[in-house]
Coordinates of C-alpha atoms and ligand atoms in Angstrom, one line a residue:
X1 CA 0.0 0.0 0.0
X2 CA 1.5 3.3 -1.0
X3 CA 0.9 6.4 0.9
X4 CA 0.7 9.8 -0.8
X5 CA -0.3 13.1 0.5
X6 CA -0.9 16.6 -0.8
X7 CA -2.8 19.6 0.3
X8 CA -6.3 20.5 -0.6
X9 CA -6.6 23.7 1.5
X10 CA -7.3 25.7 -1.6
X11 CA -10.3 23.5 -2.3
X12 CA -11.5 24.0 1.2
X13 CA -11.2 27.8 0.9
X14 CA -13.6 27.7 -2.1
X15 CA -16.3 26.3 0.2
X16 CA -19.1 28.4 1.6
X17 CA -17.5 30.8 4.1
X18 CA -19.5 29.6 7.1
X19 CA -18.6 26.0 6.4
X20 CA -14.9 26.8 5.9
X21 CA -14.8 28.7 9.1
X22 CA -16.5 25.9 11.0
X23 CA -13.8 23.4 9.7
X24 CA -11.1 25.8 10.9
X25 CA -12.8 26.1 14.3
X26 CA -13.3 22.4 14.7
X27 CA -9.7 21.9 13.9
X28 CA -8.7 24.3 16.7
X29 CA -10.8 22.6 19.3
X30 CA -9.0 19.4 18.3
X31 CA -5.6 21.2 18.7
X32 CA -6.6 22.3 22.2
X33 CA -7.4 18.7 23.1
X34 CA -4.2 17.4 21.7
X35 CA -6.1 15.2 19.2
X36 CA -5.7 14.5 15.5
X37 CA -8.9 15.3 13.6
X38 CA -9.9 14.5 10.1
X39 CA -12.8 15.0 7.8
X40 CA -13.4 11.8 5.9
X41 CA -15.5 9.9 3.3
X42 CA -18.0 11.3 0.9
X43 CA -17.3 14.9 1.7
X44 CA -13.6 14.6 0.7
X45 CA -14.5 12.7 -2.4
X46 CA -17.0 15.3 -3.5
X47 CA -14.7 18.2 -2.6
X48 CA -12.1 16.9 -5.0
X49 CA -14.8 16.2 -7.7
X50 CA -16.3 19.7 -7.2
X51 CA -19.7 18.4 -6.1
X52 CA -21.5 20.0 -3.1
X53 CA -21.8 17.7 -0.1
X54 CA -22.8 18.9 3.4
X55 CA -22.4 15.5 5.2
X56 CA -19.6 16.2 7.6
X57 CA -18.0 13.0 8.9
X58 CA -15.2 13.6 11.3
X59 CA -12.8 11.1 12.6
X60 CA -10.8 11.8 15.7
X61 CA -7.8 9.8 16.8
X62 CA -9.0 9.4 20.4
X63 CA -12.3 9.5 22.3
X64 CA -15.0 10.8 19.8
X65 CA -17.6 11.3 22.5
X66 CA -15.3 13.3 24.7
X67 CA -14.4 15.4 21.7
X68 CA -18.1 15.9 20.8
X69 CA -18.7 17.2 24.3
X70 CA -15.9 19.7 24.0
X71 CA -17.2 20.8 20.6
X72 CA -20.7 21.6 21.8
X73 CA -19.3 23.7 24.7
X74 CA -16.9 25.7 22.4
X75 CA -19.1 26.0 19.3
X76 CA -22.7 26.3 20.6
X77 CA -24.6 23.2 19.9
X78 CA -25.9 20.0 21.3
X79 CA -25.1 16.3 21.2
X80 CA -28.1 14.7 19.5
X81 CA -27.0 11.1 19.8
X82 CA -24.0 9.2 21.1
X83 CA -23.1 5.6 21.2
X84 CA -20.5 4.6 23.8
X85 CA -20.0 1.2 22.2
X86 CA -19.1 2.6 18.8
X87 CA -17.4 5.8 20.1
X88 CA -19.7 7.9 17.8
X89 CA -21.7 11.0 18.3
X90 CA -23.9 13.3 16.3
X91 CA -23.6 17.0 17.0
X92 CA -26.1 19.6 15.9
X93 CA -24.7 23.1 15.9
X94 CA -26.9 26.1 16.4
X95 CA -26.0 27.4 12.9
X96 CA -27.8 24.4 11.4
X97 CA -24.9 22.3 10.5
X98 CA -24.7 18.7 11.6
X99 CA -21.4 16.8 12.4
X100 CA -21.0 13.1 12.6
X101 CA -18.1 12.3 14.9
X102 CA -16.4 8.9 15.1
X103 CA -13.4 7.7 17.0
X104 CA -10.9 6.2 14.6
X105 CA -11.7 2.6 14.9
X106 CA -11.2 -0.8 13.6
X107 CA -14.4 -2.7 12.8
X108 CA -14.3 -6.4 12.3
X109 CA -17.1 -8.7 11.4
X110 CA -17.6 -11.9 13.4
X111 CA -19.3 -13.5 10.5
X112 CA -20.4 -12.2 7.0
X113 CA -22.9 -9.4 7.2
X114 CA -22.8 -9.3 11.0
X115 CA -22.9 -5.9 12.7
X116 CA -19.3 -4.7 13.0
X117 CA -17.4 -5.0 16.3
X118 CA -15.4 -2.0 17.3
X119 CA -11.9 -1.5 18.8
X120 CA -9.8 1.7 19.0
X121 CA -7.2 2.0 16.2
X122 CA -5.4 4.5 14.0
X123 CA -6.9 6.5 11.1
X124 CA -5.3 4.3 8.6
X125 CA -7.0 1.2 10.0
X126 CA -10.3 3.2 10.1
X127 CA -10.0 4.1 6.4
X128 CA -9.0 0.6 5.5
X129 CA -12.4 -0.6 6.8
X130 CA -14.2 1.5 4.2
X131 CA -15.9 0.5 1.0
X132 CA -14.0 2.1 -1.9
X133 CA -10.7 3.9 -2.4
X134 CA -12.6 7.0 -3.4
X135 CA -14.4 7.0 -0.1
X136 CA -11.3 6.3 2.0
X137 CA -9.7 9.7 1.7
X138 CA -9.3 12.0 4.7
X139 CA -8.3 15.7 5.2
X140 CA -6.6 16.7 8.4
X141 CA -8.2 19.7 10.1
X142 CA -5.7 20.5 12.9
X143 CA -4.3 24.1 12.4
X144 CA -0.7 23.1 11.6
X145 CA -1.7 20.5 9.0
X146 CA -5.0 22.1 7.8
X147 CA -6.0 20.8 4.4
X148 CA -3.5 17.9 4.3
X149 CA -5.0 15.2 2.1
X150 CA -4.4 11.7 3.4
X151 CA -4.6 9.1 0.7
X152 CA -3.3 5.7 1.8
X153 CA -5.1 3.6 -0.9
X154 CA -4.8 5.6 -4.2
X155 CA -8.2 7.2 -3.9
X156 CA -7.1 10.4 -5.6
X157 CA -5.8 8.5 -8.6
X158 CA -9.1 6.5 -8.9
X159 CA -11.0 9.8 -8.7
X160 CA -8.9 11.1 -11.5
X161 CA -9.4 8.0 -13.7
X162 CA -13.0 7.5 -12.6
X163 CA -12.7 4.1 -11.0
X164 CA -14.7 2.4 -8.2
X165 CA -12.3 0.0 -6.5
X166 CA -12.5 -1.9 -3.2
X167 CA -9.6 -1.8 -0.7
X168 CA -9.4 -5.6 -0.2
X169 CA -10.9 -8.8 -1.5
X170 CA -13.4 -9.4 1.4
X171 CA -15.1 -6.0 1.1
X172 CA -18.3 -7.4 -0.3
X173 CA -18.3 -10.4 2.0
X174 CA -17.9 -8.0 5.0
X175 CA -20.7 -5.8 3.8
X176 CA -22.8 -7.0 0.9
X177 CA -24.6 -3.6 0.7
X178 CA -21.5 -2.3 -0.9
X179 CA -22.5 -4.2 -4.0
X180 CA -25.5 -1.9 -4.4
X181 CA -23.3 1.1 -3.4
X182 CA -20.8 0.3 -6.1
X183 CA -23.6 0.4 -8.7
X184 CA -24.9 3.6 -7.2
X185 CA -21.6 5.4 -7.2
X186 CA -20.5 4.2 -10.6
X187 CA -23.7 5.5 -12.2
X188 CA -23.8 8.7 -10.2
X189 CA -20.3 9.8 -11.2
X190 CA -20.2 7.9 -14.4
X191 CA -17.3 5.9 -13.2
X192 CA -16.2 2.4 -14.2
X193 CA -16.1 -0.5 -11.7
X194 CA -12.5 -1.6 -11.8
X195 CA -12.1 -5.1 -13.2
X196 CA -11.0 -7.0 -10.1
X197 CA -13.8 -5.2 -8.1
X198 CA -16.3 -6.3 -10.7
X199 CA -15.1 -9.9 -10.4
X200 CA -15.5 -9.7 -6.6
X201 CA -19.0 -8.4 -7.1
X202 CA -19.9 -11.2 -9.4
X203 CA -18.3 -13.7 -7.1
X204 CA -20.1 -12.3 -4.0
X205 CA -23.4 -12.4 -5.9
X206 CA -22.8 -16.0 -6.9
X207 CA -22.3 -16.7 -3.2
X208 CA -25.7 -15.2 -2.5
X209 CA -24.2 -12.8 0.1
X210 CA -27.0 -10.3 -0.3
X211 CA -29.3 -12.8 1.5
X212 CA -27.3 -12.0 4.7
X213 CA -28.5 -8.3 4.7
X214 CA -31.4 -7.4 6.9
X215 CA -34.5 -6.1 5.1
X216 CA -33.9 -2.8 6.9
X217 CA -30.5 -2.3 5.3
X218 CA -31.6 -3.6 1.9
X219 CA -34.6 -1.3 1.9
X220 CA -32.5 1.6 2.9
X221 CA -30.1 1.0 0.0
X222 CA -33.0 0.8 -2.4
X223 CA -34.5 4.0 -1.0
X224 CA -31.2 5.8 -1.5
X225 CA -30.9 4.5 -5.0
X226 CA -34.4 5.8 -5.9
X227 CA -33.4 9.2 -4.7
X228 CA -30.5 9.4 -7.1
X229 CA -30.8 11.4 -10.3
X230 CA -29.6 8.4 -12.2
X231 CA -31.9 6.0 -10.4
X232 CA -33.2 4.7 -13.8
X233 CA -29.7 3.7 -14.8
X234 CA -28.8 2.2 -11.5
X235 CA -32.0 0.1 -11.6
X236 CA -30.9 -1.2 -15.0
X237 CA -27.7 -2.4 -13.4
X238 CA -29.6 -4.0 -10.5
X239 CA -31.6 -5.9 -13.1
X240 CA -28.5 -6.8 -15.1
X241 CA -26.8 -8.2 -12.0
X242 CA -30.0 -10.0 -11.1
X243 CA -30.3 -8.2 -7.7
X244 CA -33.9 -7.1 -7.9
X245 CA -35.0 -10.6 -6.9
X246 CA -33.8 -9.9 -3.3
X247 CA -36.5 -7.3 -3.1
X248 CA -39.2 -9.3 -4.8
X249 CA -38.9 -12.3 -7.2
X250 CA -41.1 -10.6 -9.8
X251 CA -39.5 -7.2 -9.9
X252 CA -37.8 -6.3 -13.2
X253 CA -36.4 -3.1 -14.7
X254 CA -35.9 -3.6 -18.4
X255 CA -35.7 -1.1 -21.3
X256 CA -39.4 -0.7 -21.0
X257 CA -39.4 0.5 -17.4
X258 CA -36.2 2.5 -18.1
X259 CA -37.8 4.4 -21.0
X260 CA -40.8 5.2 -19.0
X261 CA -38.6 6.5 -16.2
X262 CA -36.8 8.7 -18.7
X263 CA -40.1 10.4 -19.5
X264 CA -40.4 11.5 -15.9
X265 CA -38.3 14.6 -16.8
X266 CA -40.6 15.5 -19.7
X267 CA -43.7 15.2 -17.5
X268 CA -42.1 17.4 -14.8
X269 CA -41.2 20.0 -17.5
X270 CA -44.8 19.8 -18.8
X271 CA -46.1 20.5 -15.3
X272 CA -43.7 23.3 -14.7
X273 CA -44.7 24.8 -18.0
X274 CA -48.3 24.8 -16.7
X275 CA -47.2 26.8 -13.7
X276 CA -47.8 24.0 -11.3
X277 CA -46.0 24.7 -8.1
X278 CA -46.0 21.3 -6.4
X279 CA -42.8 19.5 -6.6
X280 CA -43.1 16.0 -8.1
X281 CA -40.8 13.6 -6.3
X282 CA -39.0 11.5 -8.8
X283 CA -38.4 8.7 -6.5
X284 CA -42.1 8.1 -6.0
X285 CA -42.6 7.8 -9.7
X286 CA -39.6 5.5 -10.1
X287 CA -41.0 3.3 -7.4
X288 CA -44.5 3.3 -9.0
X289 CA -42.9 2.2 -12.3
X290 CA -40.8 -0.4 -10.6
X291 CA -43.8 -2.1 -8.9
X292 CA -46.2 -1.9 -11.8
X293 CA -45.8 -5.5 -12.9
X294 CA -46.6 -6.8 -9.4
X295 CA -50.1 -7.5 -8.2
X296 CA -51.7 -5.4 -5.5
X297 CA -51.0 -7.7 -2.6
X298 CA -47.4 -8.2 -3.6
X299 CA -46.9 -4.4 -3.9
X300 CA -48.2 -4.0 -0.4
X301 CA -46.1 -6.8 1.0
X302 CA -42.9 -5.6 -0.8
X303 CA -43.3 -2.0 0.4
X304 CA -44.1 -2.9 4.0
X305 CA -41.4 -5.4 4.2
X306 CA -38.8 -2.9 3.2
X307 CA -40.3 -0.2 5.4
X308 CA -41.3 2.3 2.8
X309 CA -43.5 5.1 4.2
X310 CA -47.3 4.5 4.2
X311 CA -48.2 7.3 1.8
X312 CA -45.9 5.7 -0.7
X313 CA -47.6 2.4 -0.2
X314 CA -51.0 4.0 -1.1
X315 CA -49.5 5.7 -4.1
X316 CA -48.0 2.5 -5.4
X317 CA -51.2 0.6 -4.9
X318 CA -52.9 3.3 -6.9
X319 CA -50.9 2.2 -9.8
X320 CA -52.6 -1.1 -9.7
X321 CA -56.1 -0.2 -8.4
X322 CA -57.3 2.9 -10.1
X323 CA -55.1 3.8 -13.1
X324 CA -57.0 1.8 -15.7
X325 CA -60.4 3.0 -14.5
X326 CA -59.3 6.7 -14.5
X327 CA -57.7 6.4 -17.9
X328 CA -60.9 4.9 -19.3
X329 CA -63.0 7.6 -17.7
X330 CA -60.8 10.4 -19.1
X331 CA -61.2 9.0 -22.6
X332 CA -65.0 9.1 -22.5
X333 CA -66.7 11.4 -24.9
X334 CA -68.9 14.2 -23.6
X335 CA -67.3 13.9 -20.2
X336 CA -68.3 16.5 -17.7
X337 CA -65.8 18.7 -15.8
X338 CA -67.5 17.9 -12.5
X339 CA -66.8 14.2 -12.9
X340 CA -63.2 14.8 -13.7
X341 CA -62.9 17.2 -10.8
X342 CA -64.2 14.6 -8.3
X343 CA -62.0 11.9 -9.7
X344 CA -58.8 13.8 -9.8
X345 CA -59.3 15.8 -6.6
X346 CA -58.3 12.8 -4.4
X347 CA -55.0 12.2 -6.2
X348 CA -51.6 13.4 -5.3
X349 CA -49.5 15.3 -7.8
X350 CA -47.3 12.2 -8.3
X351 CA -50.4 10.1 -9.1
X352 CA -51.4 12.6 -11.7
X353 CA -47.9 12.7 -13.1
X354 CA -48.0 8.9 -13.3
X355 CA -51.2 9.0 -15.3
X356 CA -49.7 11.6 -17.7
X357 CA -46.6 9.4 -17.9
X358 CA -48.2 6.2 -19.0
X359 CA -50.8 7.5 -21.4
X360 CA -50.3 8.2 -25.1
X361 CA -53.7 9.9 -25.3
X362 CA -53.7 13.6 -25.6
X363 CA -57.2 13.8 -24.1
X364 CA -55.9 12.4 -20.8
X365 CA -53.2 15.0 -20.5
X366 CA -55.7 17.7 -21.5
X367 CA -58.1 16.7 -18.7
X368 CA -55.2 16.6 -16.1
X369 CA -54.1 20.1 -17.3
X370 CA -57.7 21.3 -17.1
X371 CA -58.0 20.0 -13.5
X372 CA -54.7 21.4 -12.4
X373 CA -54.8 24.9 -13.9
X374 CA -58.6 25.5 -13.8
X375 CA -61.0 23.2 -12.1
X376 CA -59.2 22.8 -8.7
X377 CA -58.9 26.6 -8.5
X378 CA -62.6 27.3 -8.9
X379 CA -64.2 28.7 -5.8
X380 CA -67.8 29.7 -5.2
X381 CA -68.7 33.3 -4.6
X382 CA -71.9 32.4 -2.7
X383 CA -71.3 31.2 0.8
X384 CA -73.2 29.8 3.8
X385 CA -73.9 33.4 4.8
X386 CA -76.1 33.7 1.7
X387 CA -78.1 30.6 2.8
X388 CA -78.6 32.1 6.3
X389 CA -79.8 35.4 4.8
X390 CA -82.2 33.4 2.7
X391 CA -83.7 32.3 6.1
X392 CA -82.2 28.9 6.7
X393 CA -80.6 27.6 9.9
X394 CA -77.1 26.3 9.5
X395 CA -77.0 22.5 9.1
X396 CA -75.6 19.6 7.1
X397 CA -77.7 20.6 4.1
X398 CA -75.5 23.7 3.7
X399 CA -72.7 21.6 2.4
X400 CA -74.9 19.6 0.1
X401 CA -76.4 22.6 -1.4
X402 CA -73.1 24.4 -1.9
X403 CA -71.6 21.4 -3.5
X404 CA -74.5 21.3 -6.0
X405 CA -73.8 24.9 -6.9
X406 CA -70.1 24.2 -7.2
X407 CA -70.7 21.2 -9.5
X408 CA -72.8 23.5 -11.8
X409 CA -70.0 26.1 -11.7
X410 CA -67.4 23.4 -12.5
X411 CA -69.4 22.5 -15.6
X412 CA -69.2 26.1 -16.7
X413 CA -72.8 26.8 -16.3
X414 CA -72.6 29.7 -13.7
X415 CA -70.6 32.8 -14.7
X416 CA -71.3 35.3 -12.0
X417 CA -72.3 35.8 -8.4
X418 CA -75.8 36.5 -9.6
X419 CA -75.9 33.2 -11.5
X420 CA -74.7 31.3 -8.4
X421 CA -77.2 33.1 -6.2
X422 CA -80.1 32.3 -8.5
X423 CA -79.2 28.6 -8.7
X424 CA -78.6 28.5 -4.9
X425 CA -82.1 29.7 -4.4
X426 CA -83.4 27.1 -6.8
X427 CA -81.6 24.3 -4.9
X428 CA -82.9 25.5 -1.6
X429 CA -86.4 25.6 -2.9
X430 CA -86.1 22.1 -4.2
X431 CA -84.7 21.0 -0.9
X432 CA -87.7 22.5 1.0
X433 CA -90.1 20.8 -1.3
X434 CA -88.3 17.5 -0.9
X435 CA -88.5 18.1 2.9
X436 CA -92.2 18.8 2.9
X437 CA -93.0 15.8 0.7
Ligands
CTP1 N1 -19.0 3.4 4.2 C1 -18.5 2.2 4.0 N2 -19.3 1.1 3.8 C2 -20.6 1.2 3.7 C3 -21.2 2.5 4.0 C4 -20.3 3.6 4.2 O1 -17.2 2.0 4.0 N3 -21.4 0.2 3.5 C5 -18.1 4.6 4.5 C6 -17.5 5.2 3.3 O2 -16.2 5.7 3.6 C7 -18.5 6.4 3.1 C8 -18.8 6.8 4.5 O3 -18.8 5.6 5.2 O4 -17.8 7.5 2.4 C9 -20.1 7.5 4.7 O5 -21.2 6.7 4.2 P1 -22.4 7.3 3.4 O6 -22.8 8.6 4.1 O7 -23.4 6.2 3.3 O8 -21.9 7.5 2.0 P2 -21.2 8.7 1.3 O9 -19.9 8.2 0.8 O10 -21.1 10.0 2.1 O11 -22.1 8.9 0.0 P3 -23.4 9.8 -0.3 O12 -22.8 10.9 -1.1 O13 -24.3 8.8 -1.0 O14 -24.0 10.2 1.1

């Protein structure tokens, strides 16, 4: 293993001023405690790549929890979480930044995919326990060595040549989730997976190591993947490596799903062009596309097993339950706006985006547009006050009558307050008659 080091202080200086000053301050607190302190992992990788990353992972050569306590006294903040066994702490600073602090440590695995055991060790050993060379870089923060890049495993060179490479042959056996991480990082940065690393992945997959991961960890990795910009590409890789079966035996992500996912951007642009303010969450749509070949019960089981949030479960089931029915409805001729309004009014923006995504029919998109820019914004000018003034006592019939007026307005049959008022009176009269009969 060759050890190279250089200084990236100039890159740190290009960071947001508040963040830069914080790193300097944190380094000084470490100086005062006589401890070596480093920022490590994804932050360093992204700093060198010029990608913004606000995940601050610190490693201190010494007691991380003691250091966290000193930090919160000196820098105004609080310890949000600490784990004595692991020597880790999370610090929330009052300026809104969050620091993850770890004691440099050696983690060893008692058996494949077991939770890591922890012992005190040097920075180098800590870094050696990490997944890829590009994620095993550190920058020292102590004043005298501020900005010193520590690169024991050739991470900088791999960043330059765009390679994802493990540090040792047991990496994927120790932690099978790294297989998914390798596919995520290689797609995110458009890096190659180095050839030996690729062989190790294939070998680990042959050994079925992913089976050893808990559903919590697997689900977490899938959720992280779905949040990536390049999720459609990563899912193609998961399919290629035959990994989707660990989530559900019937899941697939072929060119068909991929092409649909690529259209998500077009649909979002279309919605933006209509002036729709709600943000469509890509990951919801990707998930809806992913589960569309499963049946309803399987979708529910899959999402609950991997602990996806409940609102997502209902969105995904929507894919199965209602889509066909709504699409058919929106294709009917002489369809009334009121009916469209009541059908689409219960849907989330993602569900409407999904409808627009899977249809080739311009009528469907027209109706969605009509609902979003016009129908849902229609408000009545008459109110309950008008009904009271017409001599009625407040009661449940108010809502019924007002919704009748609204339906007529949605259909474009009432153009002014006077129209609404006239129709309101008609409805009340009819109601009275009905009551008397
Ligand atoms: N790490 C690891 N093995 C894992 C997960 C994490 O070695 N299975 C190490 C890597 O050094 C990684 C760091 O822990 O850089 C932080 O992990 P995480 O926050 O998950 O990843 P990042 O590299 O920060 O990536 P992202 O940009 O996706 O947050």
